[in-house]
PDB file of C-alpha atoms in Angstrom:
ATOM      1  CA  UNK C  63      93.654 -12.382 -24.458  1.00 85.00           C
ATOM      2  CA  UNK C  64      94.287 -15.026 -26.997  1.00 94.00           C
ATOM      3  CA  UNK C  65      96.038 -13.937 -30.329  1.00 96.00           C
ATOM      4  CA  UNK C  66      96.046 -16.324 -33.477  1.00 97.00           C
ATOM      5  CA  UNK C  67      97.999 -16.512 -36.468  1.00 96.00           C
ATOM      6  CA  UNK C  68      97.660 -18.235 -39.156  1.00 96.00           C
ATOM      7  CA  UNK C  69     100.076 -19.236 -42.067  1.00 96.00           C
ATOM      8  CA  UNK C  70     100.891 -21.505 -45.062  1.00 97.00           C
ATOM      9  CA  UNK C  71      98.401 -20.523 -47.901  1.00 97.00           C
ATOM     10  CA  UNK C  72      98.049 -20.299 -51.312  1.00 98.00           C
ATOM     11  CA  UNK C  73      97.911 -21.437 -54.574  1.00 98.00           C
ATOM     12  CA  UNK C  74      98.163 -24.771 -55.475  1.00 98.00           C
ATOM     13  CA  UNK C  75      96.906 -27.274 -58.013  1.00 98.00           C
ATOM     14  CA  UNK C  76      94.621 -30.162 -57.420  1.00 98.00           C
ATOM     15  CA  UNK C  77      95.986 -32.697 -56.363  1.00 98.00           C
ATOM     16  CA  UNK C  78      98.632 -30.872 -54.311  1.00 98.00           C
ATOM     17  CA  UNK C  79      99.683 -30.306 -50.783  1.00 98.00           C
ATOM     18  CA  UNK C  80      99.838 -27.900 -48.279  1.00 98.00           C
ATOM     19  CA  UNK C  81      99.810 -27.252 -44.798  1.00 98.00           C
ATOM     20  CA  UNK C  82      98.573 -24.685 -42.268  1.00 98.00           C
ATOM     21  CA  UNK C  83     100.024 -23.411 -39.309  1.00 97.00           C
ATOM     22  CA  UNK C  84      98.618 -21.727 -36.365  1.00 97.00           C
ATOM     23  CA  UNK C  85     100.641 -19.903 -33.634  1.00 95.00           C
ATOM     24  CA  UNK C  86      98.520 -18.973 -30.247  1.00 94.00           C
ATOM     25  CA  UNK C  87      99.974 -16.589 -28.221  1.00 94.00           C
ATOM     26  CA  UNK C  88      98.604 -14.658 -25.474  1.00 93.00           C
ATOM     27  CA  UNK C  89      96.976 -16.317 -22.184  1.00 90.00           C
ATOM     28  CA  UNK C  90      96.760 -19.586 -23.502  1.00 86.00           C
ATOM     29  CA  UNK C  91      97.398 -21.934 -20.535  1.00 87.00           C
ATOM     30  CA  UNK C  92      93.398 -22.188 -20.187  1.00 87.00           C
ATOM     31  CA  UNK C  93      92.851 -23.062 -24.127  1.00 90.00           C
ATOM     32  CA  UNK C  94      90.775 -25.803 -24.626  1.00 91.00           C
ATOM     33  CA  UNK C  95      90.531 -26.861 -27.832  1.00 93.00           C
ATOM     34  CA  UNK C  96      92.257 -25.351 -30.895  1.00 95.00           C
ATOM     35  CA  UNK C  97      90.823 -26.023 -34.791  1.00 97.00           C
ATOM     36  CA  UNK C  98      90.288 -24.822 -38.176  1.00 98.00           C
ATOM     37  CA  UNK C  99      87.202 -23.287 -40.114  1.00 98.00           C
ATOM     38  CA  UNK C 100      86.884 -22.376 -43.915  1.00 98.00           C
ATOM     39  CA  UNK C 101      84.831 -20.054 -45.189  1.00 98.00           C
ATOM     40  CA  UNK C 102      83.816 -19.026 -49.018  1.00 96.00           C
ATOM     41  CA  UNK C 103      82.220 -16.281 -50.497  1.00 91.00           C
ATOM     42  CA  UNK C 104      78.438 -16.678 -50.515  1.00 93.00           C
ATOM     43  CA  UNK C 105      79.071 -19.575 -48.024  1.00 95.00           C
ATOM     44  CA  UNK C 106      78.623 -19.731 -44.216  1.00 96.00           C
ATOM     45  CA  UNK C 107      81.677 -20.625 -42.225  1.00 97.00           C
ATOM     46  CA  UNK C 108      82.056 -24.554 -41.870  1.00 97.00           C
ATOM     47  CA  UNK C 109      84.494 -26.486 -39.098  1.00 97.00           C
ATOM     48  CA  UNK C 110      87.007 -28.253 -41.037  1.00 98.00           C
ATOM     49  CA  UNK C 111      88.953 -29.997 -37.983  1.00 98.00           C
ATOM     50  CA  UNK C 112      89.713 -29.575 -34.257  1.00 97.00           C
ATOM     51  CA  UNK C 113      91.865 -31.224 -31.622  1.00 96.00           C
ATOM     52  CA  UNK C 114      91.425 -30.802 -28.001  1.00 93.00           C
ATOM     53  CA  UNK C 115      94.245 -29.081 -26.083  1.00 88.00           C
ATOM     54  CA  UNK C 116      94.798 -32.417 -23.570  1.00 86.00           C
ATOM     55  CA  UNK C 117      94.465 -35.706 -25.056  1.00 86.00           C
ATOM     56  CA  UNK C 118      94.842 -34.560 -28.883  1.00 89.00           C
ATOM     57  CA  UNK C 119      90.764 -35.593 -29.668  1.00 94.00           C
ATOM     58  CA  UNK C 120      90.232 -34.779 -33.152  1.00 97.00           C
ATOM     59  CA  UNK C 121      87.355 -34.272 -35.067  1.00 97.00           C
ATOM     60  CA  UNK C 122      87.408 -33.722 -38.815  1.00 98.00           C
ATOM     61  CA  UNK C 123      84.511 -32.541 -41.368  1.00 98.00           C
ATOM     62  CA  UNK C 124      83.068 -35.474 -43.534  1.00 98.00           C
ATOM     63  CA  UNK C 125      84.548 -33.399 -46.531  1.00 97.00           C
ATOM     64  CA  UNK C 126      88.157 -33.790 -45.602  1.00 98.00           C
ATOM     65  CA  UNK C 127      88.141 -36.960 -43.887  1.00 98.00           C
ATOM     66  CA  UNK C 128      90.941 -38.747 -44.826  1.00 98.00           C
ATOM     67  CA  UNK C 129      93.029 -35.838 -46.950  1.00 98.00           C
ATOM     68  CA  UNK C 130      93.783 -33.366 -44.003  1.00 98.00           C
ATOM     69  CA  UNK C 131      95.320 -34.360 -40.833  1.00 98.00           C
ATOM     70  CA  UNK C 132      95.696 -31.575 -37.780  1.00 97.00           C
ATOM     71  CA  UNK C 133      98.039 -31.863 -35.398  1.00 96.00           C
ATOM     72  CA  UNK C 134      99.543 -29.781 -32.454  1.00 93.00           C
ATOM     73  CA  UNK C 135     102.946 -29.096 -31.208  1.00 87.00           C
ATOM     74  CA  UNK C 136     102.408 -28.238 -27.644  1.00 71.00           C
ATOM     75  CA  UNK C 137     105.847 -26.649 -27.037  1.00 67.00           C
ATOM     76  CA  UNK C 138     105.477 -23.349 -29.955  1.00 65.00           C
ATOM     77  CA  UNK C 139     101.839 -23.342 -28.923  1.00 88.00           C
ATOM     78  CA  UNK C 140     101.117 -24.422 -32.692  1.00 93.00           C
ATOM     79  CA  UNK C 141      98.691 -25.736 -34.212  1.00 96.00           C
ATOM     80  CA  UNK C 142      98.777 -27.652 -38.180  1.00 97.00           C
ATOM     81  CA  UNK C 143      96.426 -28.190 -40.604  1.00 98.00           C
ATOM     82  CA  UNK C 144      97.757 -30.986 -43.231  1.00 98.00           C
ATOM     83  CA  UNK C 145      96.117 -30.599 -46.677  1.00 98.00           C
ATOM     84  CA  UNK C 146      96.760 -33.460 -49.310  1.00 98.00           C
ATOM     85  CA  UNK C 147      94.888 -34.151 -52.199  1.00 98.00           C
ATOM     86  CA  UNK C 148      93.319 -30.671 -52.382  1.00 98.00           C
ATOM     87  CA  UNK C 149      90.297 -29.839 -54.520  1.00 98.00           C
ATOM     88  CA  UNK C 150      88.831 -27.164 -55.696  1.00 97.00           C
ATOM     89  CA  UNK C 151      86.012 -27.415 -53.795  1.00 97.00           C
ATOM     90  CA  UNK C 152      89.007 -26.888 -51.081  1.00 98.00           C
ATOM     91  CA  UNK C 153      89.617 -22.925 -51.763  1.00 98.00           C
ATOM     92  CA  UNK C 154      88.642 -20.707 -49.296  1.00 98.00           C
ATOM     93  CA  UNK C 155      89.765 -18.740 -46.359  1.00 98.00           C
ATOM     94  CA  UNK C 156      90.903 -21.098 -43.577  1.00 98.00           C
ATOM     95  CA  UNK C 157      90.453 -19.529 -40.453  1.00 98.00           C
ATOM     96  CA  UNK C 158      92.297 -20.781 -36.690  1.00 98.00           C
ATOM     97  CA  UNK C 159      90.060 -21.279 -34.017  1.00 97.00           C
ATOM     98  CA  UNK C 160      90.704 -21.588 -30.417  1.00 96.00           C
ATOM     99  CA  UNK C 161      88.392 -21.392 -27.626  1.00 95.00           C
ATOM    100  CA  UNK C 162      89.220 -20.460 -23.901  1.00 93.00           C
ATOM    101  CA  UNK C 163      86.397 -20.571 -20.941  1.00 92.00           C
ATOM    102  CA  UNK C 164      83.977 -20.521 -23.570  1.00 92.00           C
ATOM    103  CA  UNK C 165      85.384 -17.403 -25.603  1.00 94.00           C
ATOM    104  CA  UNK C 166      86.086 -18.217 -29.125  1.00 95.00           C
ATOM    105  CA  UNK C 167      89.428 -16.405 -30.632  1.00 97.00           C
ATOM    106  CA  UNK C 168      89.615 -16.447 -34.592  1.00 97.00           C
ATOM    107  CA  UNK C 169      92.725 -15.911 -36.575  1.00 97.00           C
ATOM    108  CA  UNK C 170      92.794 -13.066 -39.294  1.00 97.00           C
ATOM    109  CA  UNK C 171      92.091 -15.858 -42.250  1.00 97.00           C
ATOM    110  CA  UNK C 172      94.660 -17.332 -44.624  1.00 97.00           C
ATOM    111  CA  UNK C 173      93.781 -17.773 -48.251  1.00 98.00           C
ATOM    112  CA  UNK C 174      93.515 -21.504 -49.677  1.00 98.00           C
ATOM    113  CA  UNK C 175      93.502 -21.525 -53.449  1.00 98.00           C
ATOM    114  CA  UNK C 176      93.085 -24.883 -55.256  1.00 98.00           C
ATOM    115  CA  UNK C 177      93.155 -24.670 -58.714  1.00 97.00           C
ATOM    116  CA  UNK C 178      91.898 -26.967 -61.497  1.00 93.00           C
TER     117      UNK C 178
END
């Protein structure tokens, strides 16, 4: 009922910027919250950030407290992720969340490659 798609990835150099974007389309008048999870290989999936759908409440990982800022633009239905200061500890797959009536939707994963 609720499609997600990511965008913005790729390669950059520590140090560097870049940031995510996440268009929710669908049924999403009942969406509650909309957020981001990485995942690596050999790693379980981790929350990176979230902010609620009314009042903007967001809630970041200890990890990227401070670099990465996420923000929504309720008009497109959008949802970013700003990355500065990225490390390599950073790469991974970066995956949209958004959950509706309990349902979590997930995004088909955008690849975040940070390299040394």
């Amino acid at each position: 009922q609720v499609q997600l798609t990511e965008s913005g990835g790729g390669l950059v150099q520590a140090g560097g910027s870049l940031r995510l974007s996440c268009a929710a389309s669908g049924s999403i008048s009942s969406i509650y919250l909309m957020g981001w999870h990485r995942q690596a290989p050999g790693k379980q999936r981790e929350l990176v950030a979230y902010i609620t759908s009314s009042g903007g409440v967001t809630n970041y990982a200890d990890s990227v407290k401070g670099r990465f800022t996420i923000s929504r633009d309720g008009a497109k239905n959008t949802v970013y992720l700003q990355m500065n200061s990225l490390k390599p500890e950073d790469t991974a797959v970066y995956y949209c969340r958004a959950i509706k009536n309990g349902d979590n939707y997930w995004g088909q994963g955008t690849q975040v490659t940070v390299s040394s």
